[in-house]
Short mmCIF file of C-alpha atoms in Angstrom, two decimals:
data_model
loop_
_atom_site.label_atom_id
_atom_site.label_comp_id
_atom_site.label_asym_id
_atom_site.label_seq_id
_atom_site.Cartn_x
_atom_site.Cartn_y
_atom_site.Cartn_z
CA MET A 1 59.04 -40.32 33.79
CA VAL A 2 57.64 -40.38 37.34
CA ASP A 3 55.92 -37.04 36.79
CA ILE A 4 54.36 -38.26 33.52
CA VAL A 5 52.94 -41.32 35.26
CA LEU A 6 51.70 -39.39 38.28
CA CYS A 7 49.86 -36.91 36.05
CA LYS A 8 47.70 -39.80 34.80
CA LEU A 9 46.69 -41.17 38.20
CA GLU A 10 43.12 -41.01 39.45
CA LEU A 11 42.39 -41.22 43.18
CA PRO A 12 42.38 -45.07 43.45
CA ASP A 13 45.83 -45.35 41.85
CA PHE A 14 47.16 -42.51 43.95
CA ILE A 15 46.05 -44.25 47.15
CA ARG A 16 47.75 -47.46 46.01
CA ALA A 17 50.91 -45.46 45.29
CA ALA A 18 50.77 -43.57 48.59
CA ALA A 19 54.35 -44.58 49.45
CA LEU A 20 55.68 -42.28 46.72
CA ASP A 21 57.52 -39.15 47.78
CA LEU A 22 54.81 -36.46 47.72
CA ARG A 23 57.24 -33.62 48.08
CA ARG A 24 57.35 -33.59 44.29
CA ARG A 25 53.62 -33.19 43.84
CA GLY A 26 53.67 -29.43 43.27
CA VAL A 27 55.16 -30.28 39.87
CA TYR A 28 52.27 -32.43 38.71
CA SER A 29 49.25 -31.38 40.79
CA PHE A 30 46.08 -31.21 38.70
CA PRO A 31 42.39 -31.95 39.30
CA ARG A 32 41.04 -35.51 39.01
CA THR A 33 37.54 -36.90 38.47
CA PRO A 34 35.29 -35.54 41.24
CA CYS A 35 34.63 -37.53 44.40
CA LEU A 36 31.92 -37.27 47.03
CA LEU A 37 33.43 -36.76 50.49
CA TYR A 38 31.40 -37.77 53.55
CA ILE A 39 31.60 -39.32 57.01
CA PRO A 40 30.69 -43.02 56.68
CA ALA A 41 27.66 -43.87 58.77
CA ALA A 42 29.41 -46.84 60.40
CA ALA A 43 32.37 -44.75 61.52
CA ALA A 44 30.08 -42.07 62.93
CA ALA A 45 28.09 -44.69 64.84
CA ASN A 46 31.24 -46.15 66.40
CA GLY A 47 33.33 -43.05 66.99
CA GLY A 48 30.77 -40.26 67.18
CA SER A 49 32.21 -36.77 66.87
CA SER A 50 35.72 -38.08 67.52
CA THR A 51 35.97 -40.03 64.28
CA ARG A 52 38.82 -39.02 61.97
CA SER A 53 37.78 -41.22 59.07
CA ALA A 54 36.10 -39.98 55.93
CA GLU A 55 35.27 -41.67 52.65
CA LEU A 56 35.85 -40.42 49.14
CA TYR A 57 33.36 -42.01 46.76
CA CYS A 58 35.19 -41.89 43.45
CA LEU A 59 33.03 -41.41 40.35
CA ALA A 60 35.88 -42.74 38.18
CA ASP A 61 35.38 -46.31 39.42
CA GLU A 62 32.21 -45.98 41.57
CA ARG A 63 33.93 -47.16 44.75
CA PRO A 64 34.52 -45.60 48.20
CA TYR A 65 38.02 -45.10 49.62
CA THR A 66 38.69 -44.44 53.29
CA VAL A 67 41.02 -41.63 54.32
CA THR A 68 42.15 -40.81 57.87
CA LEU A 69 42.37 -37.07 58.42
CA PRO A 70 44.34 -34.99 60.94
CA ASP A 71 42.91 -33.34 64.06
CA PRO A 72 40.58 -31.78 64.84
CA PRO A 73 38.31 -34.77 64.04
CA ILE A 74 36.48 -34.33 60.76
CA ALA A 75 33.21 -35.43 62.38
CA GLU A 76 33.19 -32.39 64.66
CA ARG A 77 33.85 -29.92 61.87
CA SER A 78 31.47 -28.06 59.59
CA ILE A 79 32.34 -28.05 55.90
CA VAL A 80 32.15 -24.52 54.55
CA GLY A 81 33.50 -25.10 51.07
CA SER A 82 35.40 -27.29 48.63
CA SER A 83 37.72 -25.74 46.07
CA ARG A 84 40.89 -26.68 44.14
CA GLY A 85 41.05 -30.08 45.87
CA TRP A 86 40.83 -28.55 49.36
CA LEU A 87 38.09 -28.42 51.98
CA VAL A 88 37.37 -25.28 53.96
CA THR A 89 36.26 -26.45 57.41
CA ALA A 90 35.19 -24.84 60.70
CA ASP A 91 36.22 -26.56 63.92
CA ALA A 92 34.39 -26.68 67.28
CA ARG A 93 35.65 -23.17 68.12
CA SER A 94 34.46 -21.92 64.71
CA GLU A 95 38.05 -21.40 63.48
CA LEU A 96 38.58 -22.03 59.77
CA HIS A 97 41.11 -24.46 58.26
CA LEU A 98 42.06 -25.60 54.78
CA LEU A 99 42.34 -29.38 54.51
CA ASN A 100 43.46 -31.49 51.57
CA PRO A 101 41.89 -34.94 52.17
CA ALA A 102 44.10 -36.66 49.60
CA THR A 103 47.41 -35.52 51.12
CA ARG A 104 46.23 -34.74 54.71
CA GLU A 105 47.90 -31.35 54.48
CA GLN A 106 46.25 -28.67 56.63
CA ILE A 107 46.57 -24.87 56.79
CA GLU A 108 45.10 -22.56 59.42
CA LEU A 109 43.25 -19.47 58.24
CA PRO A 110 43.17 -16.14 60.14
CA PRO A 111 41.16 -16.06 63.39
CA ILE A 112 37.41 -15.83 62.90
CA ALA A 113 37.41 -12.95 65.41
CA THR A 114 39.14 -10.80 62.77
CA LEU A 115 35.99 -10.75 60.65
CA GLU A 116 34.70 -7.19 60.67
CA GLN A 117 31.49 -7.81 62.64
CA VAL A 118 32.88 -10.39 65.12
CA ARG A 119 34.36 -9.64 68.55
CA PRO A 120 35.68 -12.33 70.95
CA ILE A 121 34.36 -12.45 74.53
CA LEU A 122 37.02 -13.58 77.01
CA ASP A 123 36.76 -14.75 80.61
CA ALA A 124 39.40 -12.30 81.81
CA ALA A 125 40.37 -8.84 80.69
CA GLY A 126 42.92 -8.62 77.91
CA ASP A 127 44.04 -11.27 75.44
CA GLY A 128 44.99 -13.94 77.98
CA GLY A 129 41.53 -15.06 79.09
CA ASP A 130 39.68 -18.16 77.93
CA LEU A 131 37.26 -17.71 75.05
CA ARG A 132 33.64 -17.63 76.26
CA GLY A 133 31.97 -16.74 73.00
CA TYR A 134 31.60 -14.12 70.30
CA GLU A 135 29.58 -10.97 69.89
CA VAL A 136 28.31 -10.45 66.34
CA SER A 137 27.12 -7.06 65.09
CA PHE A 138 24.67 -6.93 62.20
CA TYR A 139 25.72 -4.07 59.95
CA ASP A 140 26.55 -4.00 56.26
CA GLY A 141 28.78 -2.08 53.87
CA ASP A 142 26.56 1.00 54.21
CA MET A 143 27.16 0.83 57.98
CA ARG A 144 23.45 0.27 58.58
CA GLU A 145 22.68 -1.90 61.60
CA TYR A 146 19.50 -3.88 61.09
CA ARG A 147 19.31 -5.69 64.42
CA ALA A 148 20.92 -5.67 67.84
CA PRO A 149 24.23 -7.53 68.32
CA GLY A 150 23.98 -11.19 69.36
CA ILE A 151 26.09 -13.40 71.63
CA TYR A 152 27.08 -16.88 70.40
CA ARG A 153 28.99 -19.78 71.89
CA PRO A 154 32.31 -20.67 70.21
CA ASP A 155 30.78 -23.81 68.68
CA GLU A 156 27.62 -22.14 67.32
CA LEU A 157 29.17 -19.14 65.62
CA ARG A 158 30.06 -21.27 62.58
CA ASP A 159 26.40 -22.24 62.15
CA LEU A 160 25.47 -18.57 61.98
CA LEU A 161 28.32 -17.22 59.88
CA ASP A 162 29.77 -19.60 57.34
CA ILE A 163 27.94 -20.12 54.06
CA LYS A 164 30.51 -20.78 51.33
CA ALA A 165 34.23 -20.36 50.65
CA ILE A 166 36.43 -20.83 47.57
CA LEU A 167 40.13 -20.54 46.71
CA SER A 168 41.84 -18.64 43.93
CA CYS A 169 44.35 -21.47 43.39
CA ASP A 170 45.81 -24.60 44.98
CA PRO A 171 47.69 -23.22 48.03
CA SER A 172 50.23 -26.06 47.91
CA SER A 173 51.22 -25.54 44.27
CA SER A 174 54.79 -24.52 43.57
CA SER A 175 53.75 -21.14 42.16
CA SER A 176 51.63 -20.40 45.22
CA ARG A 177 54.47 -21.31 47.58
CA ARG A 178 56.96 -19.15 45.70
CA ARG A 179 54.70 -16.16 46.07
CA GLY A 180 54.23 -16.88 49.74
CA GLY A 181 50.70 -16.01 50.80
CA GLY A 182 49.63 -13.30 48.41
CA GLY A 183 46.72 -12.86 46.09
CA GLY A 184 45.22 -14.33 42.96
CA GLU A 185 46.21 -17.29 40.84
CA GLY A 186 49.34 -16.68 38.80
CA GLY A 187 49.91 -13.38 40.57
CA GLU A 188 47.34 -11.39 38.55
CA ASP A 189 46.49 -9.24 41.55
CA GLY A 190 50.08 -8.14 41.96
CA CYS A 191 50.73 -10.17 45.10
CA GLY A 192 50.73 -13.83 44.03
CA GLY A 193 49.80 -16.81 46.20
CA CYS A 194 46.32 -17.92 47.22
CA ILE A 195 43.25 -16.05 48.45
CA VAL A 196 40.19 -17.48 50.21
CA LEU A 197 36.89 -15.68 49.56
CA LEU A 198 34.11 -16.25 52.11
CA ILE A 199 30.37 -15.59 51.98
CA TYR A 200 29.29 -15.17 55.57
CA HIS A 201 25.94 -14.70 57.20
CA VAL A 202 25.99 -11.10 58.26
CA TYR A 203 23.64 -10.41 55.36
CA GLN A 204 25.66 -12.72 53.10
CA GLN A 205 28.55 -10.32 52.67
CA LEU A 206 32.10 -11.05 51.54
CA SER A 207 35.50 -11.17 53.23
CA PHE A 208 38.82 -12.50 51.98
CA ALA A 209 42.02 -13.78 53.54
CA ARG A 210 45.45 -14.62 52.21
CA VAL A 211 46.72 -18.13 52.78
CA GLY A 212 49.90 -17.96 54.80
CA ASP A 213 48.96 -14.62 56.35
CA ASN A 214 47.31 -15.47 59.68
CA LYS A 215 46.64 -11.87 60.66
CA GLN A 216 43.10 -11.08 59.54
CA TRP A 217 40.12 -11.31 57.25
CA HIS A 218 39.57 -8.31 54.99
CA TRP A 219 36.00 -7.04 54.75
CA ILE A 220 34.74 -6.12 51.27
CA THR A 221 32.77 -2.99 52.10
CA THR A 222 31.15 -2.61 48.67
CA SER A 223 28.58 -5.25 49.61
CA SER A 224 25.40 -4.19 51.36
CA TYR A 225 22.16 -5.71 52.62
CA TYR A 226 20.26 -4.36 49.62
CA ARG A 227 22.89 -4.79 46.86
CA SER A 228 24.06 -8.25 47.89
CA PRO A 229 23.21 -10.70 49.57
CA TYR A 230 25.45 -13.15 47.71
CA SER A 231 24.54 -16.76 46.92
CA ASP A 232 27.53 -18.06 44.92
CA ILE A 233 31.13 -17.15 44.17
CA ALA A 234 33.69 -18.18 41.55
CA TYR A 235 37.24 -17.40 40.45
CA ARG A 236 38.34 -16.91 36.86
CA ASP A 237 41.08 -15.07 34.96
CA GLY A 238 42.59 -13.38 37.99
CA ALA A 239 39.37 -12.14 39.61
CA PHE A 240 36.56 -13.32 41.86
CA TYR A 241 32.93 -13.22 40.75
CA ALA A 242 29.98 -13.05 43.15
CA MET A 243 26.31 -13.53 42.25
CA ASN A 244 23.62 -12.01 44.43
CA LEU A 245 20.17 -13.40 45.10
CA LEU A 246 18.71 -11.26 42.31
CA GLY A 247 21.05 -12.78 39.75
CA GLY A 248 23.38 -9.79 39.48
CA ILE A 249 27.03 -10.70 38.94
CA HIS A 250 29.86 -8.59 40.39
CA ARG A 251 33.55 -8.91 39.57
CA TYR A 252 36.01 -8.30 42.41
CA ASP A 253 39.64 -7.47 41.69
CA ILE A 254 41.75 -7.81 44.83
CA HIS A 255 44.87 -5.74 45.38
CA HIS A 256 46.66 -6.21 48.69
CA SER A 257 43.94 -5.57 51.34
CA ARG A 258 41.37 -3.91 49.06
CA ALA A 259 38.78 -5.15 46.59
CA THR A 260 37.37 -3.19 43.64
CA ARG A 261 33.90 -4.06 42.39
CA THR A 262 32.65 -3.98 38.79
CA VAL A 263 29.04 -4.87 37.97
CA VAL A 264 29.26 -7.19 34.96
CA LEU A 265 25.58 -8.22 34.95
CA ALA A 266 22.72 -6.18 36.36
CA ASP A 267 20.10 -7.79 38.59
CA THR A 268 17.72 -9.92 36.52
CA LEU A 269 16.15 -13.08 37.99
CA HIS A 270 16.80 -15.07 41.15
CA HIS A 271 19.39 -17.79 40.67
CA ALA A 272 21.43 -19.79 43.17
CA TYR A 273 24.51 -21.01 41.27
CA MET A 274 26.84 -19.93 38.47
CA ALA A 275 29.55 -21.66 36.44
CA TRP A 276 31.65 -21.32 33.29
CA THR A 277 31.66 -24.07 30.68
CA PRO A 278 35.16 -25.36 29.87
CA SER A 279 34.49 -26.08 26.20
CA SER A 280 32.77 -22.89 24.99
CA GLY A 281 33.49 -20.45 27.81
CA ASP A 282 29.76 -19.77 28.20
CA PHE A 283 28.52 -18.59 31.56
CA TRP A 284 25.56 -20.45 33.07
CA ARG A 285 23.28 -19.72 35.99
CA LEU A 286 21.11 -22.32 37.73
CA THR A 287 18.06 -22.44 39.93
CA HIS A 288 17.68 -25.54 42.10
CA LEU A 289 14.07 -26.71 42.49
CA PRO A 290 13.20 -28.56 45.74
CA GLU A 291 10.12 -30.75 45.95
CA ASP A 292 8.30 -28.78 48.59
CA GLU A 293 9.58 -25.88 50.65
CA GLU A 294 7.28 -26.99 53.48
CA GLU A 295 8.92 -30.42 53.72
CA GLU A 296 11.56 -30.96 56.38
CA GLU A 297 13.60 -33.07 53.95
CA LEU A 298 14.26 -31.44 50.59
CA ARG A 299 14.18 -33.56 47.44
CA THR A 300 15.36 -32.28 44.08
CA VAL A 301 12.77 -32.30 41.30
CA GLY A 302 14.49 -30.13 38.71
CA PHE A 303 16.80 -27.35 37.63
CA HIS A 304 16.36 -24.26 35.50
CA VAL A 305 19.50 -23.40 33.54
CA PHE A 306 20.19 -20.08 31.82
CA LYS A 307 22.96 -18.82 29.57
CA VAL A 308 24.21 -15.33 30.39
CA ASP A 309 24.47 -12.77 27.59
CA PHE A 310 26.76 -10.10 29.02
CA ASP A 311 26.52 -7.88 25.94
CA ARG A 312 22.72 -7.68 26.13
CA GLN A 313 22.69 -7.82 29.93
CA ASP A 314 20.18 -10.65 29.84
CA VAL A 315 19.79 -14.39 30.44
CA VAL A 316 18.39 -16.98 28.03
CA PRO A 317 16.90 -20.31 29.19
CA ILE A 318 18.54 -23.46 27.82
CA ASP A 319 17.25 -27.03 28.00
CA SER A 320 20.49 -28.96 27.62
CA LEU A 321 24.04 -28.88 28.97
CA GLY A 322 25.29 -30.79 25.94
CA ASP A 323 28.40 -32.80 26.83
CA GLU A 324 28.91 -30.91 30.09
CA ALA A 325 28.23 -32.04 33.67
CA LEU A 326 27.60 -29.57 36.49
CA PHE A 327 28.48 -29.97 40.19
CA ILE A 328 26.69 -27.89 42.81
CA GLY A 329 26.55 -27.77 46.62
CA HIS A 330 28.97 -26.44 49.22
CA ASN A 331 31.71 -26.88 46.62
CA GLY A 332 32.70 -24.05 44.35
CA THR A 333 30.25 -24.65 41.49
CA PHE A 334 32.04 -26.17 38.50
CA CYS A 335 31.34 -27.58 35.07
CA LEU A 336 33.32 -30.37 33.37
CA SER A 337 33.36 -31.76 29.86
CA THR A 338 32.47 -35.45 29.81
CA LYS A 339 34.85 -35.81 26.86
CA ASP A 340 37.68 -35.02 29.28
CA TYR A 341 36.10 -36.93 32.19
CA PRO A 342 34.46 -39.98 30.58
CA ALA A 343 33.21 -41.41 33.89
CA LEU A 344 30.74 -38.51 34.17
CA LEU A 345 27.28 -38.38 32.62
CA PRO A 346 26.63 -35.66 30.01
CA ASN A 347 23.72 -33.26 30.49
CA HIS A 348 23.52 -34.11 34.21
CA VAL A 349 23.70 -32.04 37.39
CA TYR A 350 25.50 -33.67 40.34
CA PHE A 351 24.14 -32.09 43.53
CA THR A 352 24.59 -32.14 47.29
CA ASP A 353 22.54 -30.55 50.05
CA ASP A 354 23.73 -27.03 50.92
CA ASP A 355 20.48 -25.67 52.27
CA GLU A 356 21.42 -22.90 54.69
CA TYR A 357 18.94 -24.12 57.31
CA MET A 358 20.38 -27.64 57.51
CA TYR A 359 22.33 -26.61 60.63
CA ASP A 360 19.03 -26.67 62.52
CA SER A 361 18.36 -30.32 61.65
CA ARG A 362 21.67 -32.14 61.54
CA GLY A 363 20.07 -35.57 61.64
CA ALA A 364 17.82 -35.00 58.63
CA ARG A 365 18.33 -36.78 55.31
CA ARG A 366 20.67 -34.96 52.92
CA ASP A 367 19.55 -34.39 49.36
CA VAL A 368 22.42 -35.92 47.34
CA GLY A 369 22.18 -37.30 43.83
CA VAL A 370 22.52 -36.77 40.10
CA PHE A 371 19.79 -35.18 37.96
CA SER A 372 19.27 -35.89 34.26
CA LEU A 373 18.05 -32.95 32.20
CA ASP A 374 17.16 -35.44 29.43
CA SER A 375 14.70 -37.48 31.48
CA ASP A 376 13.94 -34.78 34.06
CA SER A 377 14.60 -37.30 36.84
CA SER A 378 16.95 -37.79 39.76
CA ASP A 379 19.00 -40.84 40.84
CA GLU A 380 21.05 -41.54 43.94
CA ILE A 381 24.83 -41.61 43.67
CA VAL A 382 24.96 -44.85 45.65
CA SER A 383 22.19 -46.87 47.25
CA PRO A 384 21.75 -47.34 50.10
CA GLN A 385 23.32 -44.08 51.19
CA ARG A 386 26.60 -44.71 53.01
CA TRP A 387 26.98 -41.39 54.78
CA PHE A 388 26.24 -39.82 58.10
CA ASN A 389 24.24 -36.64 57.67
CA TRP A 390 26.69 -34.32 59.45
CA PRO A 391 28.84 -32.79 58.20
CA ALA A 392 26.88 -32.83 54.95
CA PRO A 393 28.51 -34.62 51.98
CA VAL A 394 30.39 -32.39 49.55
CA TRP A 395 31.92 -32.70 46.07
CA ILE A 396 35.67 -32.38 45.75
CA MET A 397 38.14 -32.72 42.88
CA PRO A 398 41.15 -34.42 44.53
CA SER A 399 44.45 -32.67 43.95
CA PHE A 400 47.74 -34.23 45.05
#
């Protein structure tokens, strides 16, 4: 009976029932109505980078809820991704962590220095010295080096490297725990467990790591400067999918420490995001239209949406999402049926600012809102905006 009730809870009810024993949650964990996670402006003003408070603005009841998160302080982290109810964050030393803001559970990922092109610089010889910085080499899967290596402080490496990360499954689910740090969801890759896939800024290549295995990141060498660079990633039916800046879509099957690539859609047109529709199984690609590329503060004025025809190796423009709602940003791009999530608006795109150059202007306004494809207009999620501009707000589907 408890499990049946807990399966029905949205975030507000879960917070009110926080005294329940959460050790059972692997039995009933499932995604809820999306929330917008951000650092409240008031908390940032009072606590600065040491603040541990974040807010989850719940679309189910249009109210914010405060959560206190574990160290390191959320205000000093960068948010690299949001997937399966978890954040992927980079701390002040550029190390990556998984963080579930609903349960406060946290998991360390392998050291950033185990990325193929990254080498730590220590004060003293050997492994015992203090970390001074990182040397980054700029070569791709073809082993072509396009520029000289660069030296970066521990706190600035994350601004260079991290673009987007997603998970193959919820790492705290009972099936993931039983398989103990292996591969794809449900064990389709032969290893089980949870995998994190990362787009990083050595020519927007790919690496993956296994949750629970803190040894290293595995470089996917099939990506290159000319055949990638990748703009979005997704997970479906036991495999990862990566879309490059020319709209080509590549399927990656991961087995142990290797990834095999299959081109499922040839390069066509530039698009930034991709998502599957839950009702029909159609595959969509999106282009996000800013107001003016010369403006310091981007403002959304539209989206172009295309349906992918894999058989004909082509894309077809569409002018309506029907009953679906799309969510884009630093989150793993996802599409939800408003019949299943009645608090959401059909034929709307919910967006947050994930412009790759926002690291250079952390105080600038973030472009966050919801866009109607019916009226071709944008509205704010909440007015006035409640959030501090760094780290940038991100969509998350709470899982607990």
